PDB file of C-alpha atoms and ligand atoms in Angstrom:
ATOM      1  CA  MET A 694       5.521 -18.553  -9.201  1.00  0.00           C
ATOM      2  CA  ASP A 695       8.241 -17.334 -11.576  1.00  0.00           C
ATOM      3  CA  LYS A 696       8.760 -13.698 -12.396  1.00  0.00           C
ATOM      4  CA  LEU A 697       6.835 -13.711 -15.660  1.00  0.00           C
ATOM      5  CA  ALA A 698       3.857 -15.340 -14.007  1.00  0.00           C
ATOM      6  CA  CYS A 699       4.002 -12.744 -11.230  1.00  0.00           C
ATOM      7  CA  LEU A 700       4.066  -9.871 -13.679  1.00  0.00           C
ATOM      8  CA  ASP A 701       1.238 -11.486 -15.548  1.00  0.00           C
ATOM      9  CA  ALA A 702      -0.758 -11.592 -12.308  1.00  0.00           C
ATOM     10  CA  MET A 703      -0.221  -7.835 -12.008  1.00  0.00           C
ATOM     11  CA  GLY A 704      -1.400  -7.327 -15.546  1.00  0.00           C
ATOM     12  CA  ILE A 705       2.018  -6.268 -16.788  1.00  0.00           C
ATOM     13  CA  ASP A 706       2.625  -7.350 -20.351  1.00  0.00           C
ATOM     14  CA  VAL A 707       6.128  -8.598 -20.841  1.00  0.00           C
ATOM     15  CA  TRP A 708       7.149  -8.577 -24.456  1.00  0.00           C
ATOM     16  CA  VAL A 709       9.308 -11.415 -25.619  1.00  0.00           C
ATOM     17  CA  ARG A 710      11.019 -11.698 -28.964  1.00  0.00           C
ATOM     18  CA  ARG A 711       9.046 -13.361 -31.698  1.00  0.00           C
ATOM     19  CA  GLY A 712       9.994 -16.965 -32.308  1.00  0.00           C
ATOM     20  CA  THR A 713      11.072 -17.531 -28.773  1.00  0.00           C
ATOM     21  CA  ASP A 714       9.316 -19.225 -25.988  1.00  0.00           C
ATOM     22  CA  ARG A 715       9.720 -18.117 -22.429  1.00  0.00           C
ATOM     23  CA  GLN A 716      13.235 -16.917 -21.964  1.00  0.00           C
ATOM     24  CA  PRO A 717      15.562 -16.967 -19.050  1.00  0.00           C
ATOM     25  CA  GLU A 718      15.216 -13.899 -16.863  1.00  0.00           C
ATOM     26  CA  SER A 719      18.343 -12.170 -18.150  1.00  0.00           C
ATOM     27  CA  ALA A 720      17.209 -12.602 -21.736  1.00  0.00           C
ATOM     28  CA  VAL A 721      13.833 -11.094 -20.916  1.00  0.00           C
ATOM     29  CA  GLU A 722      15.547  -8.142 -19.300  1.00  0.00           C
ATOM     30  CA  GLU A 723      17.440  -7.587 -22.493  1.00  0.00           C
ATOM     31  CA  SER A 724      14.482  -8.036 -24.741  1.00  0.00           C
ATOM     32  CA  VAL A 725      12.374  -5.541 -22.859  1.00  0.00           C
ATOM     33  CA  THR A 726      15.002  -2.902 -22.438  1.00  0.00           C
ATOM     34  CA  ASP A 727      16.170  -2.715 -26.011  1.00  0.00           C
ATOM     35  CA  GLU A 728      12.698  -2.232 -27.466  1.00  0.00           C
ATOM     36  CA  PRO A 729      12.093   1.518 -27.479  1.00  0.00           C
ATOM     37  CA  PHE A 730       8.352   1.209 -28.103  1.00  0.00           C
ATOM     38  CA  ILE A 731       7.679  -1.239 -25.370  1.00  0.00           C
ATOM     39  CA  GLU A 732       4.914  -0.286 -22.983  1.00  0.00           C
ATOM     40  CA  GLU A 733       6.355  -1.631 -19.772  1.00  0.00           C
ATOM     41  CA  ILE A 734       9.981  -1.465 -18.873  1.00  0.00           C
ATOM     42  CA  ILE A 735      10.861  -4.048 -16.326  1.00  0.00           C
ATOM     43  CA  ASP A 736      14.398  -3.230 -15.422  1.00  0.00           C
ATOM     44  CA  THR A 737      14.646  -4.176 -11.801  1.00  0.00           C
ATOM     45  CA  PRO A 738      15.489  -7.810 -11.316  1.00  0.00           C
ATOM     46  CA  ASP A 739      15.147  -8.994  -7.718  1.00  0.00           C
ATOM     47  CA  GLN A 740      18.872  -9.115  -7.204  1.00  0.00           C
ATOM     48  CA  ALA A 741      19.303  -5.521  -8.399  1.00  0.00           C
ATOM     49  CA  ILE A 742      17.939  -4.242  -5.107  1.00  0.00           C
ATOM     50  CA  THR A 743      21.162  -4.120  -3.252  1.00  0.00           C
ATOM     51  CA  GLN A 744      22.514  -1.833  -0.619  1.00  0.00           C
ATOM     52  CA  GLU A 745      23.969   0.366  -3.342  1.00  0.00           C
ATOM     53  CA  THR A 746      20.740   0.901  -5.174  1.00  0.00           C
ATOM     54  CA  LEU A 747      18.645   1.248  -2.045  1.00  0.00           C
ATOM     55  CA  PRO A 748      17.820   4.889  -1.569  1.00  0.00           C
ATOM     56  CA  VAL A 749      18.980   6.591   1.557  1.00  0.00           C
ATOM     57  CA  GLU A 750      16.422   6.462   4.287  1.00  0.00           C
ATOM     58  CA  MET A 751      14.338   9.609   4.260  1.00  0.00           C
ATOM     59  CA  PRO A 752      13.767  11.126   7.645  1.00  0.00           C
ATOM     60  CA  VAL A 753      10.147  11.590   8.439  1.00  0.00           C
ATOM     61  CA  VAL A 754       9.786  15.306   8.528  1.00  0.00           C
ATOM     62  CA  ALA A 755       6.879  15.845  10.856  1.00  0.00           C
ATOM     63  CA  ASN A 756       6.424  14.128  14.173  1.00  0.00           C
ATOM     64  CA  ILE A 757       4.231  11.150  14.157  1.00  0.00           C
ATOM     65  CA  GLU A 758       3.306  11.151  17.757  1.00  0.00           C
ATOM     66  CA  GLN A 759       1.656   8.196  19.267  1.00  0.00           C
ATOM     67  CA  THR A 760      -1.742   9.244  20.284  1.00  0.00           C
ATOM     68  CA  THR A 761      -2.753   9.774  23.857  1.00  0.00           C
ATOM     69  CA  ASP A 762      -6.242   8.871  22.770  1.00  0.00           C
ATOM     70  CA  GLU A 763      -8.218   6.360  24.771  1.00  0.00           C
ATOM     71  CA  VAL A 764      -7.703   3.729  22.052  1.00  0.00           C
ATOM     72  CA  TRP A 765      -4.258   3.115  23.420  1.00  0.00           C
ATOM     73  CA  ASN A 766      -5.422   0.358  25.739  1.00  0.00           C
ATOM     74  CA  ASP A 767      -7.793  -1.238  23.261  1.00  0.00           C
ATOM     75  CA  ASP A 768      -7.438  -4.829  22.167  1.00  0.00           C
ATOM     76  CA  TRP A 769      -8.700  -5.766  18.731  1.00  0.00           C
ATOM     77  CA  GLU A 770     -12.237  -6.389  19.908  1.00  0.00           C
ATOM     78  CA  ASN A 771     -12.587  -3.083  21.733  1.00  0.00           C
ATOM     79  CA  LEU A 772     -10.934  -1.188  18.917  1.00  0.00           C
ATOM     80  CA  GLU A 773     -13.300  -2.645  16.349  1.00  0.00           C
ATOM     81  CA  LYS A 774     -16.322  -1.813  18.521  1.00  0.00           C
ATOM     82  CA  ARG A 775     -15.049   1.701  19.076  1.00  0.00           C
ATOM     83  CA  VAL A 776     -14.544   2.259  15.344  1.00  0.00           C
ATOM     84  CA  SER A 777     -17.966   0.948  14.397  1.00  0.00           C
ATOM     85  CA  ALA A 778     -19.605   3.307  16.903  1.00  0.00           C
ATOM     86  CA  CYS A 779     -17.435   6.297  15.955  1.00  0.00           C
ATOM     87  CA  ILE A 780     -19.189   9.640  15.487  1.00  0.00           C
ATOM     88  CA  LYS A 781     -16.102  11.852  15.838  1.00  0.00           C
ATOM     89  CA  CYS A 782     -16.492  13.479  12.420  1.00  0.00           C
ATOM     90  CA  ASP A 783     -19.337  14.178  10.029  1.00  0.00           C
ATOM     91  CA  LEU A 784     -18.589  11.178   7.847  1.00  0.00           C
ATOM     92  CA  HIS A 785     -20.631   9.028  10.200  1.00  0.00           C
ATOM     93  CA  THR A 786     -23.788  10.679   8.884  1.00  0.00           C
ATOM     94  CA  SER A 787     -23.239   9.523   5.304  1.00  0.00           C
ATOM     95  CA  ARG A 788     -21.609   6.116   5.780  1.00  0.00           C
ATOM     96  CA  THR A 789     -23.402   2.811   5.421  1.00  0.00           C
ATOM     97  CA  GLN A 790     -20.921   1.260   7.822  1.00  0.00           C
ATOM     98  CA  THR A 791     -17.350   1.700   8.981  1.00  0.00           C
ATOM     99  CA  VAL A 792     -14.575  -0.184   7.196  1.00  0.00           C
ATOM    100  CA  PHE A 793     -12.235  -1.329   9.924  1.00  0.00           C
ATOM    101  CA  GLY A 794      -9.652  -3.237   7.919  1.00  0.00           C
ATOM    102  CA  VAL A 795      -9.183  -6.872   7.090  1.00  0.00           C
ATOM    103  CA  GLY A 796      -6.598  -9.608   7.139  1.00  0.00           C
ATOM    104  CA  ASN A 797      -4.001 -11.269   9.263  1.00  0.00           C
ATOM    105  CA  LYS A 798      -3.660  -9.463  12.584  1.00  0.00           C
ATOM    106  CA  LYS A 799      -0.099 -10.704  12.867  1.00  0.00           C
ATOM    107  CA  ALA A 800       0.842  -9.866   9.288  1.00  0.00           C
ATOM    108  CA  ASP A 801       4.352  -8.938   8.208  1.00  0.00           C
ATOM    109  CA  TRP A 802       2.828  -6.631   5.603  1.00  0.00           C
ATOM    110  CA  LEU A 803       0.434  -3.799   6.338  1.00  0.00           C
ATOM    111  CA  ILE A 804      -1.138  -2.194   3.283  1.00  0.00           C
ATOM    112  CA  ILE A 805      -2.584   1.271   3.807  1.00  0.00           C
ATOM    113  CA  GLY A 806      -4.957   2.881   1.338  1.00  0.00           C
ATOM    114  CA  GLU A 807      -6.945   6.080   1.357  1.00  0.00           C
ATOM    115  CA  ALA A 808     -10.565   5.554   2.326  1.00  0.00           C
ATOM    116  CA  PRO A 809     -13.454   3.257   1.512  1.00  0.00           C
ATOM    117  CA  GLY A 810     -15.211   3.764  -1.810  1.00  0.00           C
ATOM    118  CA  ALA A 811     -18.818   2.940  -2.622  1.00  0.00           C
ATOM    119  CA  GLU A 812     -18.338  -0.818  -2.760  1.00  0.00           C
ATOM    120  CA  GLU A 813     -16.228  -0.899   0.396  1.00  0.00           C
ATOM    121  CA  ASP A 814     -18.873   1.176   2.209  1.00  0.00           C
ATOM    122  CA  ARG A 815     -21.495  -1.371   1.113  1.00  0.00           C
ATOM    123  CA  GLN A 816     -19.492  -4.466   2.022  1.00  0.00           C
ATOM    124  CA  GLY A 817     -17.581  -3.190   5.062  1.00  0.00           C
ATOM    125  CA  GLU A 818     -14.247  -4.395   3.671  1.00  0.00           C
ATOM    126  CA  PRO A 819     -11.377  -2.394   2.148  1.00  0.00           C
ATOM    127  CA  PHE A 820     -10.334  -2.795  -1.476  1.00  0.00           C
ATOM    128  CA  VAL A 821     -13.129  -4.986  -2.759  1.00  0.00           C
ATOM    129  CA  GLY A 822     -13.781  -3.125  -6.022  1.00  0.00           C
ATOM    130  CA  ARG A 823     -11.712  -3.112  -9.219  1.00  0.00           C
ATOM    131  CA  ALA A 824      -8.813  -1.404  -7.490  1.00  0.00           C
ATOM    132  CA  GLY A 825      -8.960  -4.169  -4.906  1.00  0.00           C
ATOM    133  CA  GLN A 826      -8.654  -6.816  -7.586  1.00  0.00           C
ATOM    134  CA  LEU A 827      -5.548  -5.142  -8.911  1.00  0.00           C
ATOM    135  CA  LEU A 828      -4.186  -4.805  -5.375  1.00  0.00           C
ATOM    136  CA  ASN A 829      -4.692  -8.551  -4.932  1.00  0.00           C
ATOM    137  CA  ALA A 830      -2.749  -9.167  -8.152  1.00  0.00           C
ATOM    138  CA  MET A 831       0.034  -6.840  -7.008  1.00  0.00           C
ATOM    139  CA  LEU A 832       0.303  -8.745  -3.748  1.00  0.00           C
ATOM    140  CA  LEU A 833       0.289 -12.032  -5.589  1.00  0.00           C
ATOM    141  CA  ALA A 834       3.141 -10.747  -7.713  1.00  0.00           C
ATOM    142  CA  VAL A 835       5.321 -10.743  -4.607  1.00  0.00           C
ATOM    143  CA  GLY A 836       3.973 -14.087  -3.453  1.00  0.00           C
ATOM    144  CA  LEU A 837       1.348 -12.824  -1.021  1.00  0.00           C
ATOM    145  CA  GLN A 838      -2.250 -13.923  -0.758  1.00  0.00           C
ATOM    146  CA  ARG A 839      -4.616 -11.164   0.356  1.00  0.00           C
ATOM    147  CA  GLU A 840      -5.344 -13.130   3.561  1.00  0.00           C
ATOM    148  CA  GLN A 841      -1.670 -13.035   4.560  1.00  0.00           C
ATOM    149  CA  VAL A 842      -1.490  -9.254   4.833  1.00  0.00           C
ATOM    150  CA  PHE A 843      -3.524  -6.700   6.747  1.00  0.00           C
ATOM    151  CA  ILE A 844      -5.291  -4.028   4.697  1.00  0.00           C
ATOM    152  CA  ALA A 845      -6.498  -0.761   6.200  1.00  0.00           C
ATOM    153  CA  ASN A 846      -7.201   2.788   5.151  1.00  0.00           C
ATOM    154  CA  ILE A 847      -6.373   6.250   6.449  1.00  0.00           C
ATOM    155  CA  LEU A 848     -10.128   6.784   6.906  1.00  0.00           C
ATOM    156  CA  LYS A 849     -12.598   4.194   8.195  1.00  0.00           C
ATOM    157  CA  CYS A 850     -15.596   5.912   6.587  1.00  0.00           C
ATOM    158  CA  ARG A 851     -16.323   6.783   2.992  1.00  0.00           C
ATOM    159  CA  PRO A 852     -16.066  10.463   2.092  1.00  0.00           C
ATOM    160  CA  PRO A 853     -19.126  11.502   0.034  1.00  0.00           C
ATOM    161  CA  ASN A 854     -18.524  11.195  -3.698  1.00  0.00           C
ATOM    162  CA  ASN A 855     -15.065   9.825  -2.957  1.00  0.00           C
ATOM    163  CA  ARG A 856     -13.682  13.292  -2.341  1.00  0.00           C
ATOM    164  CA  ASP A 857     -10.270  13.574  -0.681  1.00  0.00           C
ATOM    165  CA  PRO A 858     -10.207  13.109   3.086  1.00  0.00           C
ATOM    166  CA  ARG A 859     -10.228  16.400   5.018  1.00  0.00           C
ATOM    167  CA  PRO A 860      -7.516  17.077   7.583  1.00  0.00           C
ATOM    168  CA  GLU A 861     -10.008  17.034  10.462  1.00  0.00           C
ATOM    169  CA  GLU A 862     -11.328  13.646   9.327  1.00  0.00           C
ATOM    170  CA  VAL A 863      -7.815  12.259   9.107  1.00  0.00           C
ATOM    171  CA  ALA A 864      -7.073  13.586  12.586  1.00  0.00           C
ATOM    172  CA  CYS A 865     -10.169  11.908  14.035  1.00  0.00           C
ATOM    173  CA  CYS A 866      -9.327   8.563  12.439  1.00  0.00           C
ATOM    174  CA  GLU A 867      -5.580   8.630  13.061  1.00  0.00           C
ATOM    175  CA  PRO A 868      -5.588   7.030  16.525  1.00  0.00           C
ATOM    176  CA  TYR A 869      -7.443   4.005  15.150  1.00  0.00           C
ATOM    177  CA  LEU A 870      -4.837   3.352  12.482  1.00  0.00           C
ATOM    178  CA  GLN A 871      -1.999   4.004  14.897  1.00  0.00           C
ATOM    179  CA  ARG A 872      -3.451   1.475  17.320  1.00  0.00           C
ATOM    180  CA  GLN A 873      -3.840  -1.045  14.498  1.00  0.00           C
ATOM    181  CA  ILE A 874      -0.174  -0.589  13.589  1.00  0.00           C
ATOM    182  CA  GLU A 875       0.838  -1.030  17.219  1.00  0.00           C
ATOM    183  CA  LEU A 876      -1.223  -4.210  17.539  1.00  0.00           C
ATOM    184  CA  ILE A 877      -0.032  -5.739  14.270  1.00  0.00           C
ATOM    185  CA  GLN A 878       3.630  -4.680  14.525  1.00  0.00           C
ATOM    186  CA  PRO A 879       4.158  -5.275  10.797  1.00  0.00           C
ATOM    187  CA  LYS A 880       7.650  -5.614   9.322  1.00  0.00           C
ATOM    188  CA  ILE A 881       6.787  -3.428   6.353  1.00  0.00           C
ATOM    189  CA  ILE A 882       4.122  -0.840   5.614  1.00  0.00           C
ATOM    190  CA  LEU A 883       3.147  -0.305   1.997  1.00  0.00           C
ATOM    191  CA  CYS A 884       1.260   2.931   1.386  1.00  0.00           C
ATOM    192  CA  VAL A 885      -0.753   2.827  -1.794  1.00  0.00           C
ATOM    193  CA  GLY A 886      -1.381   6.268  -3.171  1.00  0.00           C
ATOM    194  CA  ARG A 887      -0.559   9.845  -2.338  1.00  0.00           C
ATOM    195  CA  ILE A 888      -3.227  10.344   0.294  1.00  0.00           C
ATOM    196  CA  ALA A 889      -2.133   7.310   2.293  1.00  0.00           C
ATOM    197  CA  ALA A 890       1.540   8.203   2.059  1.00  0.00           C
ATOM    198  CA  GLN A 891       1.249  11.901   2.831  1.00  0.00           C
ATOM    199  CA  ASN A 892      -1.085  11.383   5.748  1.00  0.00           C
ATOM    200  CA  LEU A 893       0.816   8.514   7.313  1.00  0.00           C
ATOM    201  CA  LEU A 894       4.212  10.142   6.973  1.00  0.00           C
ATOM    202  CA  LYS A 895       3.083  13.760   7.496  1.00  0.00           C
ATOM    203  CA  VAL A 896       4.745  15.081   4.380  1.00  0.00           C
ATOM    204  CA  ASP A 897       3.440  16.874   1.333  1.00  0.00           C
ATOM    205  CA  THR A 898       5.956  15.441  -1.113  1.00  0.00           C
ATOM    206  CA  PRO A 899       4.468  14.460  -4.487  1.00  0.00           C
ATOM    207  CA  ILE A 900       4.022  10.719  -4.814  1.00  0.00           C
ATOM    208  CA  GLY A 901       6.402  10.498  -7.767  1.00  0.00           C
ATOM    209  CA  LYS A 902       9.170  11.618  -5.431  1.00  0.00           C
ATOM    210  CA  MET A 903       8.109   9.386  -2.560  1.00  0.00           C
ATOM    211  CA  ARG A 904       7.967   6.117  -4.419  1.00  0.00           C
ATOM    212  CA  GLY A 905      11.131   4.074  -4.721  1.00  0.00           C
ATOM    213  CA  ARG A 906      12.444   5.270  -1.350  1.00  0.00           C
ATOM    214  CA  ARG A 907      12.583   3.895   2.110  1.00  0.00           C
ATOM    215  CA  TYR A 908      10.710   5.847   4.762  1.00  0.00           C
ATOM    216  CA  SER A 909      10.241   4.982   8.365  1.00  0.00           C
ATOM    217  CA  TYR A 910       7.166   4.988  10.566  1.00  0.00           C
ATOM    218  CA  LYS A 911       9.031   6.509  13.441  1.00  0.00           C
ATOM    219  CA  PRO A 912       7.061   5.518  16.509  1.00  0.00           C
ATOM    220  CA  LEU A 913       7.945   1.909  15.819  1.00  0.00           C
ATOM    221  CA  ASN A 914      10.758   2.249  13.272  1.00  0.00           C
ATOM    222  CA  ILE A 915       8.868   0.257  10.713  1.00  0.00           C
ATOM    223  CA  PRO A 916      10.086   0.673   7.121  1.00  0.00           C
ATOM    224  CA  VAL A 917       7.543   2.273   4.818  1.00  0.00           C
ATOM    225  CA  VAL A 918       7.443   2.064   1.039  1.00  0.00           C
ATOM    226  CA  VAL A 919       5.128   4.179  -1.079  1.00  0.00           C
ATOM    227  CA  THR A 920       3.663   3.127  -4.381  1.00  0.00           C
ATOM    228  CA  TYR A 921       0.926   4.191  -6.746  1.00  0.00           C
ATOM    229  CA  HIS A 922      -2.698   3.562  -5.872  1.00  0.00           C
ATOM    230  CA  PRO A 923      -4.159   0.639  -7.833  1.00  0.00           C
ATOM    231  CA  ALA A 924      -7.017   2.872  -9.016  1.00  0.00           C
ATOM    232  CA  TYR A 925      -4.377   5.114 -10.620  1.00  0.00           C
ATOM    233  CA  LEU A 926      -2.675   2.089 -12.148  1.00  0.00           C
ATOM    234  CA  LEU A 927      -5.982   1.058 -13.694  1.00  0.00           C
ATOM    235  CA  ARG A 928      -6.071   4.441 -15.412  1.00  0.00           C
ATOM    236  CA  SER A 929      -2.361   4.529 -16.178  1.00  0.00           C
ATOM    237  CA  PRO A 930      -1.263   0.934 -16.728  1.00  0.00           C
ATOM    238  CA  THR A 931       2.110   2.033 -18.085  1.00  0.00           C
ATOM    239  CA  GLN A 932       3.077   2.929 -14.509  1.00  0.00           C
ATOM    240  CA  LYS A 933       2.705  -0.671 -13.333  1.00  0.00           C
ATOM    241  CA  GLY A 934       6.378  -1.350 -13.902  1.00  0.00           C
ATOM    242  CA  LYS A 935       7.256   1.306 -11.308  1.00  0.00           C
ATOM    243  CA  SER A 936       4.870  -0.237  -8.835  1.00  0.00           C
ATOM    244  CA  TRP A 937       6.509  -3.572  -9.460  1.00  0.00           C
ATOM    245  CA  GLU A 938       9.850  -2.014  -8.506  1.00  0.00           C
ATOM    246  CA  ASP A 939       8.278  -0.574  -5.349  1.00  0.00           C
ATOM    247  CA  LEU A 940       6.909  -3.970  -4.402  1.00  0.00           C
ATOM    248  CA  LEU A 941      10.336  -5.509  -4.825  1.00  0.00           C
ATOM    249  CA  LEU A 942      11.830  -2.788  -2.647  1.00  0.00           C
ATOM    250  CA  ALA A 943       9.170  -3.433   0.005  1.00  0.00           C
ATOM    251  CA  ARG A 944       9.858  -7.142  -0.132  1.00  0.00           C
ATOM    252  CA  SER A 945      13.581  -6.669   0.245  1.00  0.00           C
ATOM    253  CA  LEU A 946      13.113  -4.324   3.232  1.00  0.00           C
ATOM    254  CA  MET A 947      10.695  -6.786   4.778  1.00  0.00           C
ATOM    255  CA  GLU A 948      13.217  -9.589   4.379  1.00  0.00           C
ATOM    256  CA  GLU A 949      15.922  -7.388   5.882  1.00  0.00           C
ATOM    257  CA  ALA A 950      13.708  -6.786   8.906  1.00  0.00           C
ATOM    258  CA  SER A 951      13.075 -10.522   9.395  1.00  0.00           C
TER     259      SER A 951
HETATM  260  N1  LIG B1334      -9.380   2.792  -2.374  1.00  0.00           N
HETATM  261  C1  LIG B1334      -8.783   2.880  -1.163  1.00  0.00           C
HETATM  262  O1  LIG B1334      -7.853   3.645  -0.987  1.00  0.00           O
HETATM  263  N2  LIG B1334      -9.235   2.103  -0.206  1.00  0.00           N
HETATM  264  C2  LIG B1334     -10.224   1.237  -0.357  1.00  0.00           C
HETATM  265  O2  LIG B1334     -10.566   0.548   0.580  1.00  0.00           O
HETATM  266  C3  LIG B1334     -10.825   1.160  -1.632  1.00  0.00           C
HETATM  267  C4  LIG B1334     -10.386   1.948  -2.634  1.00  0.00           C
END
């Protein structure tokens, strides 16, 4: 898929000059950047992500300690059973079912979101609503089918009315996600949204400052990139260009790790 098709899959409109057909990449760069009223500014060609433009690795401020929880010996089957029977926090009383995570258990890419919403709670699978469709398009934009990656959330149960996860709920669920990361051993973790990023990395930095940088999931030294949540992008489509840059950064770090 060429770049324009990828951006199209993400729902990013690329403006091209009237009277021209598809243009070579460099020409498109020019045509988008010199139009002041353009909605999306796509100014990060793949090759632009070089060592020089890569941000300095941010140390993870708080300790992410591997849990001493009993999950540590679980294989996938035991872990999934344990999660589906979990009653560690109050969310078990309001859930329809747990949402364990889905995808390739040997994936290079691990996508981490916040928590199941209504549709995910009904279907038992993460990111199946509108935000999920956009996430699929974002993945496609970097050449990934949904089935190639693993998708999980900070929480395995839906918080009532989609409220933010509470610290005690995150703490109860954390060992499950940590064990999933250990089992998958992904080459890159992409956090979508503030809640995912702040809870995984144990920081309270605003998402606008986290995106575009390289973090590290310290227990395993896995590079982490943060981008906007697809639900936010649905509300603020003009931010899609920034997410596109984040995806390119994630892809380049993934390739570096290969
Ligand atoms: N939003 C998330 O963060 N996760 C889901 O699974 C669905 C919506």
